[in-house]
Amino acid sequence: MRIAWLVAAGAAIAASTPAVASANGRYPASNQIAFSPSDPGLVVLRTTFGLLLSRDGGGSWQWLCEDALGILSSATEDPVLGVTSGALVATPGLANGLVVSSDTGCDWTPTTGALAGQLVKDLAVRADAPATVVALTSTYGAHAGPDAGAGYFEQVYESADDGASFLPVGAPIDPTALATTLDVAAADDDRLYISAVRSGTPPASLFVSYDHGGTWTERPVPIDPTLGESAIYIGAVDPADPDLVYVRTGGPTGGSRLLVTHDAGLSFTVALELEGPMLGFALSEDGSKVYAGDVVQGLVVAPRDSLAFSATSPIHVQCLATQGAELWACSDDVSGFIAGSSSDDGATFTAKLHLTAPPLLSCAADASAIATCGGAPRQALCSTLPGCVIDAGSPAPPPAETRGGGGGCDMGGGGAGMGAAAAGLACAAILRAASKGKGKGRGRRRAGGGGRGRG
């Protein structure tokens, strides 16, 4: 299957040429799925060109561009997302704290107080207390003490009111270590984990707190530089066993391994090696099944008890997440979808969203498309753009004055068209020459996690 690229000159470029850039200079892709703990129909999909929201379990989607979250075009990472029982929470990048939306993405408010001016590296929503958000800062030169300004200020903060306010939790970790991810144990309210790397010894560590961040114990993680490994990321903590932690390795080259500890980091075993970066990782709701994948070997699945992985699907895995008995995946249209769900552990997937002609997106065309939640301004925006299609099921022709234009986009759900009622997926095909793509890579990407769906 080919992905048609339509640029200003009107040329169609095959999907096999990823050097051609759009979506803020990057190949359009989906890379994180998050679910609402209070609304089973709400699904949030992170892409390289903004967020897509579905309020009906993936039947239809609405687009929210990056500008609405305050994400700059110069940002080097995709936002980390969290969905609480009453809000969406995201990291806009740079030293901008967090942004919070209490109305499902219509309006976003920057956090004030303790997180103002801080770089938030990661966040997690507590499964046992879904109004609680835990955030990890990693701000250079902001820590106190005799060596102030000599390293990173990496402090855990917590909000019990859906991200409206945050307070520091316990003590910061060693400022000579650079934190990568944060996770919490559902089975132990006081257990926190932070993964980190440093240029010295040990090169990678898991910081463990048994007292809600009051004190931290550093435990080295055995990465292998000869395999190209230079970083670690927490994949998940078992929902029933707070000592069972899954850690994936990563680096600028090569594949990645899955390391597992059954004793909170005292020892590790290698459970899986993949040829490519492990972009997808998730646990079943009860933790009894482990899912992982990359774009080379596809999806693999193992029972928790044996960790004997078997290949399940050849799809290009870009993120994984679970909701109830369903496994969701980010992929690409070469695999048949950019978001899909499976009820048989990934043996088959139902397409929830296609992106057959990636748009070149911008909020700048119409400020009302950012500020207004209703569909009318976004629908009006779409009607002014060449070749814009908002109904993938039975594509409506573009307005007469734009027919024959040099570009277009086509984003639709798996079984049903999006229709005018879902015009929030604005399909804003702002046409820019491919030569203007920035080739931006957004830096670190988490493996797509389970309930909080980080990608």
Coordinates of C-alpha atoms in Angstrom, one line a residue:
M1 CA 0.0 0.0 0.0
R2 CA 1.2 3.5 -0.8
I3 CA 0.7 6.7 1.1
A4 CA 0.1 9.5 -1.4
W5 CA 2.0 12.7 -0.6
L6 CA 0.5 15.8 -2.2
V7 CA 2.7 18.9 -2.1
A8 CA 2.4 22.4 -3.4
A9 CA 3.6 21.4 -6.8
G10 CA 0.9 18.7 -7.0
A11 CA 3.4 15.8 -7.2
A12 CA 2.5 12.5 -5.6
I13 CA 5.4 11.0 -3.7
A14 CA 5.4 7.3 -2.5
A15 CA 5.4 6.4 1.1
S16 CA 8.7 4.7 0.7
T17 CA 10.5 8.0 0.6
P18 CA 10.3 9.2 4.2
A19 CA 12.9 11.9 3.6
V20 CA 10.0 14.0 2.3
A21 CA 8.7 15.8 5.3
S22 CA 5.5 17.3 6.5
A23 CA 3.8 17.6 9.9
N24 CA 6.3 20.1 11.3
G25 CA 9.0 18.6 9.1
R26 CA 8.5 15.0 10.1
Y27 CA 6.9 12.1 8.4
P28 CA 3.3 12.0 9.7
A29 CA 2.9 9.3 12.3
S30 CA 1.0 8.3 15.4
N31 CA 3.0 7.4 18.5
Q32 CA 0.9 7.5 21.7
I33 CA -2.6 6.4 22.8
A34 CA -4.2 7.4 26.0
F35 CA -7.7 6.5 27.4
S36 CA -9.9 8.2 29.9
P37 CA -10.4 6.4 33.2
S38 CA -13.9 7.8 33.5
D39 CA -15.2 7.9 29.9
P40 CA -14.6 4.6 28.0
G41 CA -15.4 6.3 24.7
L42 CA -12.7 8.9 25.0
V43 CA -9.5 8.1 23.2
V44 CA -6.6 10.5 22.6
L45 CA -4.1 9.8 19.9
R46 CA -0.8 11.7 19.7
T47 CA 0.6 12.2 16.3
T48 CA 3.5 14.2 14.8
F49 CA 1.1 16.9 13.7
G50 CA -1.0 17.3 16.9
L51 CA -3.6 15.4 18.8
L52 CA -6.6 13.4 17.5
L53 CA -9.5 12.9 19.9
S54 CA -12.3 10.4 19.6
R55 CA -15.3 10.5 21.9
D56 CA -16.9 7.3 20.5
G57 CA -14.2 4.7 20.9
G58 CA -12.5 5.5 17.6
G59 CA -15.6 5.8 15.4
S60 CA -14.8 9.4 14.6
W61 CA -12.0 11.8 15.3
Q62 CA -11.3 15.4 15.9
W63 CA -7.9 17.1 15.2
L64 CA -6.2 19.5 17.7
C65 CA -3.1 21.1 16.3
E66 CA 0.1 21.6 18.3
D67 CA -0.3 25.4 18.5
A68 CA -3.4 24.9 20.7
L69 CA -1.1 23.2 23.3
G70 CA 1.5 25.9 23.1
I71 CA 4.0 23.6 21.4
L72 CA 6.6 25.6 19.5
S73 CA 7.7 24.5 16.0
S74 CA 11.3 24.4 17.4
A75 CA 10.3 21.8 20.1
T76 CA 12.4 18.6 20.0
E77 CA 10.0 16.2 21.7
D78 CA 6.3 15.2 21.3
P79 CA 4.2 16.1 24.3
V80 CA 3.7 13.4 27.0
L81 CA 0.0 13.0 27.6
G82 CA -2.1 12.0 30.6
V83 CA -5.8 11.6 30.9
T84 CA -7.3 11.9 34.4
S85 CA -10.8 11.4 35.5
G86 CA -11.6 15.1 34.7
A87 CA -8.8 16.5 32.5
L88 CA -6.2 16.2 29.8
V89 CA -2.7 17.0 30.9
A90 CA 0.3 17.5 28.5
T91 CA 3.9 18.6 28.5
P92 CA 4.3 21.5 26.0
G93 CA 8.1 21.2 26.0
L94 CA 10.9 23.6 26.9
A95 CA 10.6 25.0 30.5
N96 CA 6.9 25.5 30.2
G97 CA 5.5 23.3 33.0
L98 CA 2.3 21.5 32.0
V99 CA -0.9 22.5 30.2
V100 CA -4.2 21.3 31.4
S101 CA -7.6 21.0 29.7
S102 CA -10.7 20.4 31.7
D103 CA -13.0 20.4 28.7
T104 CA -11.5 17.7 26.6
G105 CA -9.1 19.7 24.6
C106 CA -11.1 22.9 23.9
D107 CA -9.2 25.2 26.2
W108 CA -5.8 24.7 27.7
T109 CA -4.4 26.4 30.8
P110 CA -0.7 26.5 31.7
T111 CA 0.2 25.3 35.2
T112 CA 1.3 27.9 37.7
G113 CA 3.1 27.7 41.0
A114 CA 5.7 25.0 41.6
L115 CA 5.8 23.8 38.0
A116 CA 6.0 27.3 36.4
G117 CA 9.3 27.5 34.4
Q118 CA 10.1 23.9 34.9
L119 CA 10.9 21.3 32.2
V120 CA 8.5 18.4 32.9
K121 CA 10.1 15.3 31.6
D122 CA 7.4 12.7 32.2
L123 CA 4.0 12.3 33.9
A124 CA 1.8 9.4 35.1
V125 CA -1.9 9.2 36.1
R126 CA -2.5 6.9 39.1
A127 CA -4.6 3.9 38.1
D128 CA -6.0 3.6 41.6
A129 CA -6.7 7.4 42.0
P130 CA -7.4 8.7 38.5
A131 CA -7.7 12.3 39.6
T132 CA -4.0 12.2 40.7
V133 CA -1.2 13.2 38.3
V134 CA 2.4 12.6 39.2
A135 CA 5.0 14.7 37.2
L136 CA 8.8 14.6 37.0
T137 CA 10.8 17.8 36.4
S138 CA 14.3 17.8 34.9
T139 CA 15.4 21.4 34.8
Y140 CA 19.1 22.1 34.4
G141 CA 20.8 24.4 37.0
A142 CA 17.7 24.8 39.2
H143 CA 18.6 22.7 42.2
A144 CA 19.5 24.0 45.6
G145 CA 22.4 23.0 47.9
P146 CA 26.2 23.4 47.9
D147 CA 26.5 22.4 44.3
A148 CA 23.6 24.6 43.1
G149 CA 23.6 25.0 39.3
A150 CA 25.9 22.1 38.7
G151 CA 23.3 19.6 37.4
Y152 CA 19.6 18.8 36.9
F153 CA 16.8 19.5 39.4
E154 CA 14.7 16.4 39.1
Q155 CA 11.8 16.5 41.5
V156 CA 8.5 14.6 41.6
Y157 CA 5.4 16.7 41.9
E158 CA 1.8 15.5 42.5
S159 CA -1.6 16.9 41.9
A160 CA -4.8 15.4 43.4
D161 CA -7.2 17.7 41.6
D162 CA -6.8 16.7 37.9
G163 CA -3.7 18.8 37.4
A164 CA -5.1 22.1 38.7
S165 CA -2.4 22.4 41.3
F166 CA 0.9 20.6 42.1
L167 CA 3.0 20.2 45.2
P168 CA 6.5 18.7 45.5
V169 CA 6.8 15.2 46.7
G170 CA 9.8 14.2 48.8
A171 CA 13.3 14.9 47.7
P172 CA 15.0 15.3 44.3
I173 CA 17.2 12.5 42.9
D174 CA 20.9 12.8 42.3
P175 CA 21.5 15.9 40.1
T176 CA 24.3 14.2 38.2
A177 CA 21.8 11.8 36.6
L178 CA 19.5 12.7 33.7
A179 CA 16.0 11.4 34.3
T180 CA 14.2 9.8 31.3
T181 CA 10.9 8.4 32.7
L182 CA 8.7 8.1 35.8
D183 CA 6.3 5.5 36.9
V184 CA 4.1 4.6 39.9
A185 CA 3.1 1.3 41.4
A186 CA -0.7 0.7 41.4
A187 CA -0.3 -1.9 44.2
D188 CA 1.7 0.4 46.5
D189 CA 0.8 4.1 46.8
D190 CA 4.3 4.9 48.2
R191 CA 6.4 3.2 45.5
L192 CA 7.8 5.4 42.8
Y193 CA 10.3 4.7 40.1
I194 CA 12.5 7.0 38.0
S195 CA 14.8 5.8 35.2
A196 CA 17.9 7.9 34.5
V197 CA 21.2 8.0 32.6
R198 CA 24.6 9.7 33.1
S199 CA 27.9 10.1 31.4
G200 CA 29.7 8.6 34.4
T201 CA 29.2 5.4 36.4
P202 CA 26.8 3.8 36.5
P203 CA 25.6 4.9 33.0
A204 CA 22.0 3.8 33.6
S205 CA 20.1 3.5 36.9
L206 CA 16.6 2.9 38.3
F207 CA 15.9 5.2 41.2
V208 CA 13.4 3.6 43.7
S209 CA 11.5 5.2 46.5
Y210 CA 9.6 3.2 49.0
D211 CA 8.3 6.2 51.0
H212 CA 6.5 8.3 48.4
G213 CA 9.7 10.1 47.2
G214 CA 11.0 10.9 50.7
T215 CA 14.2 9.0 49.9
W216 CA 15.6 7.5 46.8
T217 CA 17.8 4.4 46.3
E218 CA 19.8 4.1 43.1
R219 CA 20.1 0.7 41.5
P220 CA 22.3 0.3 38.4
V221 CA 20.7 -1.2 35.2
P222 CA 23.0 -3.3 33.0
I223 CA 22.9 -1.7 29.6
D224 CA 25.4 -2.8 26.9
P225 CA 27.1 0.0 24.9
T226 CA 28.4 -2.5 22.4
L227 CA 24.7 -3.0 21.3
G228 CA 24.3 0.7 20.9
E229 CA 22.4 1.1 24.2
S230 CA 22.7 4.5 25.9
A231 CA 19.4 5.0 27.6
I232 CA 16.7 3.2 29.6
Y233 CA 12.9 3.9 29.8
I234 CA 10.4 2.3 32.2
G235 CA 7.9 0.3 30.2
A236 CA 5.5 -0.5 33.1
V237 CA 5.2 -1.6 36.7
D238 CA 3.1 -4.7 37.2
P239 CA -0.4 -3.8 38.5
A240 CA -0.3 -6.4 41.2
D241 CA 3.4 -6.7 42.1
P242 CA 5.2 -3.4 42.8
D243 CA 8.6 -5.1 42.7
L244 CA 8.1 -6.3 39.1
V245 CA 9.3 -3.6 36.6
Y246 CA 9.8 -3.7 32.9
V247 CA 12.6 -1.5 31.5
R248 CA 13.4 -1.1 27.8
T249 CA 16.8 0.0 26.5
G250 CA 17.4 2.4 23.6
G251 CA 20.0 4.3 21.7
P252 CA 20.7 6.3 18.5
T253 CA 21.5 3.1 16.6
G254 CA 20.5 -0.6 16.7
G255 CA 17.5 -2.2 18.4
S256 CA 16.5 -2.5 22.0
R257 CA 16.1 -5.0 24.7
L258 CA 13.5 -5.6 27.4
L259 CA 15.0 -5.9 30.9
V260 CA 12.9 -7.3 33.7
T261 CA 13.4 -7.0 37.5
H262 CA 11.4 -8.9 40.0
D263 CA 13.0 -7.3 43.0
A264 CA 12.7 -3.5 42.4
G265 CA 16.0 -3.2 40.5
L266 CA 18.3 -5.4 42.6
S267 CA 18.7 -7.8 39.6
F268 CA 17.7 -7.8 36.0
T269 CA 17.1 -10.5 33.3
V270 CA 16.9 -10.0 29.5
A271 CA 13.4 -11.0 28.4
L272 CA 13.4 -9.8 24.7
E273 CA 15.7 -8.4 22.0
L274 CA 14.2 -6.5 19.0
E275 CA 16.0 -5.5 15.9
G276 CA 14.5 -2.0 15.9
P277 CA 13.6 0.5 18.7
M278 CA 10.9 -0.9 21.0
L279 CA 8.4 1.8 20.3
G280 CA 5.5 -0.2 21.7
F281 CA 5.1 -1.8 25.1
A282 CA 2.0 -2.6 27.2
L283 CA 0.6 -4.9 29.8
S284 CA -2.9 -6.5 29.9
E285 CA -5.2 -5.0 32.5
D286 CA -4.2 -7.7 35.1
G287 CA -0.6 -7.8 34.0
S288 CA -0.8 -11.4 32.9
K289 CA 0.2 -10.7 29.3
V290 CA 3.1 -8.6 28.0
Y291 CA 3.0 -6.9 24.6
A292 CA 5.9 -5.3 22.8
G293 CA 6.9 -4.4 19.2
D294 CA 8.9 -2.4 16.7
V295 CA 8.6 -1.5 13.0
V296 CA 10.9 -4.4 12.0
Q297 CA 9.6 -7.5 13.7
G298 CA 6.1 -6.4 14.4
L299 CA 4.1 -7.3 17.5
V300 CA 5.2 -10.0 20.0
V301 CA 3.3 -11.3 23.0
A302 CA 4.2 -13.3 26.1
P303 CA 2.7 -14.6 29.3
R304 CA 4.0 -12.8 32.3
D305 CA 4.9 -16.1 34.0
S306 CA 7.2 -17.4 31.3
L307 CA 8.1 -14.3 29.3
A308 CA 8.3 -16.6 26.2
F309 CA 7.5 -14.2 23.4
S310 CA 5.9 -15.2 20.2
A311 CA 5.3 -13.2 17.0
T312 CA 1.6 -12.3 16.7
S313 CA 1.4 -9.7 13.9
P314 CA 3.8 -8.2 11.3
I315 CA 2.3 -4.7 11.7
H316 CA 4.7 -1.7 12.1
V317 CA 4.3 -1.1 15.8
Q318 CA 4.8 2.6 16.8
C319 CA 2.9 2.4 20.2
L320 CA 0.8 0.0 22.2
A321 CA -1.9 0.5 24.9
T322 CA -4.6 -1.6 26.5
Q323 CA -8.1 -0.8 27.5
G324 CA -10.0 -3.5 29.2
A325 CA -9.7 -6.6 27.0
E326 CA -8.6 -4.6 23.9
L327 CA -5.1 -4.0 22.7
W328 CA -4.6 -0.8 20.7
A329 CA -1.7 0.0 18.4
C330 CA -0.3 2.9 16.5
S331 CA 1.0 1.9 13.1
D332 CA 1.0 3.2 9.6
D333 CA -1.2 2.7 6.5
V334 CA 1.3 0.3 5.1
S335 CA 0.0 -1.9 8.0
G336 CA -3.6 -0.9 7.3
F337 CA -4.2 1.8 10.0
I338 CA -2.5 4.5 12.1
A339 CA -4.7 3.5 15.0
G340 CA -6.3 0.1 15.4
S341 CA -7.7 -2.2 18.1
S342 CA -7.6 -5.9 18.6
S343 CA -9.6 -8.3 20.8
D344 CA -7.4 -11.4 20.1
D345 CA -4.0 -10.3 21.4
G346 CA -3.1 -8.6 18.2
A347 CA -3.7 -11.6 15.8
T348 CA -6.1 -9.3 13.9
F349 CA -6.8 -5.6 14.1
T350 CA -9.8 -3.4 13.4
A351 CA -8.7 -0.1 11.8
K352 CA -9.9 2.9 13.8
L353 CA -8.2 5.6 11.8
H354 CA -6.5 5.9 8.4
L355 CA -4.2 8.6 7.2
T356 CA -3.8 7.9 3.5
A357 CA -2.6 11.4 2.5
P358 CA -0.8 13.1 5.3
P359 CA -1.7 16.8 5.6
L360 CA 0.7 19.7 6.0
L361 CA -0.9 21.2 9.0
S362 CA -0.9 24.6 10.5
C363 CA -3.1 26.5 13.0
A364 CA -1.9 29.8 11.6
A365 CA -4.5 29.8 8.8
D366 CA -7.4 30.6 11.1
A367 CA -6.9 31.7 14.7
S368 CA -10.5 30.7 15.5
A369 CA -9.6 27.1 14.8
I370 CA -7.5 27.3 17.9
A371 CA -9.6 29.3 20.2
T372 CA -13.1 27.9 19.4
C373 CA -14.3 24.5 20.5
G374 CA -17.3 24.3 18.2
G375 CA -17.1 22.7 14.8
A376 CA -18.2 25.6 12.7
P377 CA -14.9 27.6 12.6
R378 CA -12.9 24.4 11.9
Q379 CA -15.4 23.4 9.2
A380 CA -15.1 26.8 7.7
L381 CA -11.3 26.5 7.8
C382 CA -11.5 23.2 6.0
S383 CA -13.7 24.6 3.3
T384 CA -11.1 27.2 2.3
L385 CA -8.3 24.8 1.8
P386 CA -7.4 23.1 -1.5
G387 CA -8.6 19.5 -1.8
C388 CA -9.7 19.1 1.8
V389 CA -11.7 16.0 2.7
I390 CA -13.2 15.5 6.1
D391 CA -15.3 12.4 5.3
A392 CA -13.1 9.4 4.5
G393 CA -16.0 7.0 4.2
S394 CA -17.6 8.7 1.2
P395 CA -15.4 11.7 0.4
A396 CA -17.3 14.9 -0.3
P397 CA -15.9 16.9 -3.1
P398 CA -14.0 20.0 -2.1
P399 CA -15.7 23.4 -2.6
A400 CA -15.9 24.3 -6.3
E401 CA -13.4 27.2 -5.9
T402 CA -10.8 24.7 -4.6
R403 CA -11.2 21.7 -6.9
G404 CA -8.2 20.8 -8.8
G405 CA -6.0 22.2 -6.1
G406 CA -2.5 20.9 -5.5
G407 CA -3.0 19.1 -2.2
G408 CA -5.3 17.4 0.1
C409 CA -5.8 15.1 3.1
D410 CA -8.0 12.2 4.0
M411 CA -8.3 11.1 7.6
G412 CA -11.1 8.8 8.5
G413 CA -12.2 6.2 11.0
G414 CA -12.1 2.5 10.3
G415 CA -15.7 1.8 9.5
A416 CA -17.5 5.1 9.4
G417 CA -16.8 8.4 7.7
M418 CA -16.1 11.4 9.9
G419 CA -18.8 13.6 8.4
A420 CA -19.4 17.3 8.9
A421 CA -20.4 16.6 12.5
A422 CA -16.8 15.6 13.2
A423 CA -15.3 18.5 11.5
G424 CA -13.1 19.2 14.4
L425 CA -10.6 16.9 12.5
A426 CA -10.0 20.0 10.5
C427 CA -8.0 18.4 7.8
A428 CA -6.1 21.6 7.5
A429 CA -3.9 21.0 4.5
I430 CA -1.8 24.1 4.6
L431 CA 0.4 23.5 1.6
R432 CA 4.1 24.0 1.9
A433 CA 6.8 22.9 -0.4
A434 CA 8.5 19.7 0.8
S435 CA 11.8 21.5 0.7
K436 CA 10.7 23.5 3.7
G437 CA 10.4 20.4 5.9
K438 CA 12.7 20.7 9.0
G439 CA 13.4 17.0 9.4
K440 CA 12.7 17.4 13.1
G441 CA 13.0 14.3 15.2
R442 CA 11.3 15.2 18.5
G443 CA 14.0 13.4 20.6
R444 CA 13.0 10.9 23.2
R445 CA 9.9 8.8 22.6
R446 CA 8.4 6.5 25.2
A447 CA 7.3 3.1 24.4
G448 CA 3.5 3.3 24.1
G449 CA 2.4 2.4 27.6
G450 CA -0.8 0.8 28.9
G451 CA -3.4 2.9 30.7
R452 CA -1.6 6.2 30.3
G453 CA -0.6 5.3 26.8
R454 CA 2.7 7.1 26.5
G455 CA 4.4 6.6 23.3

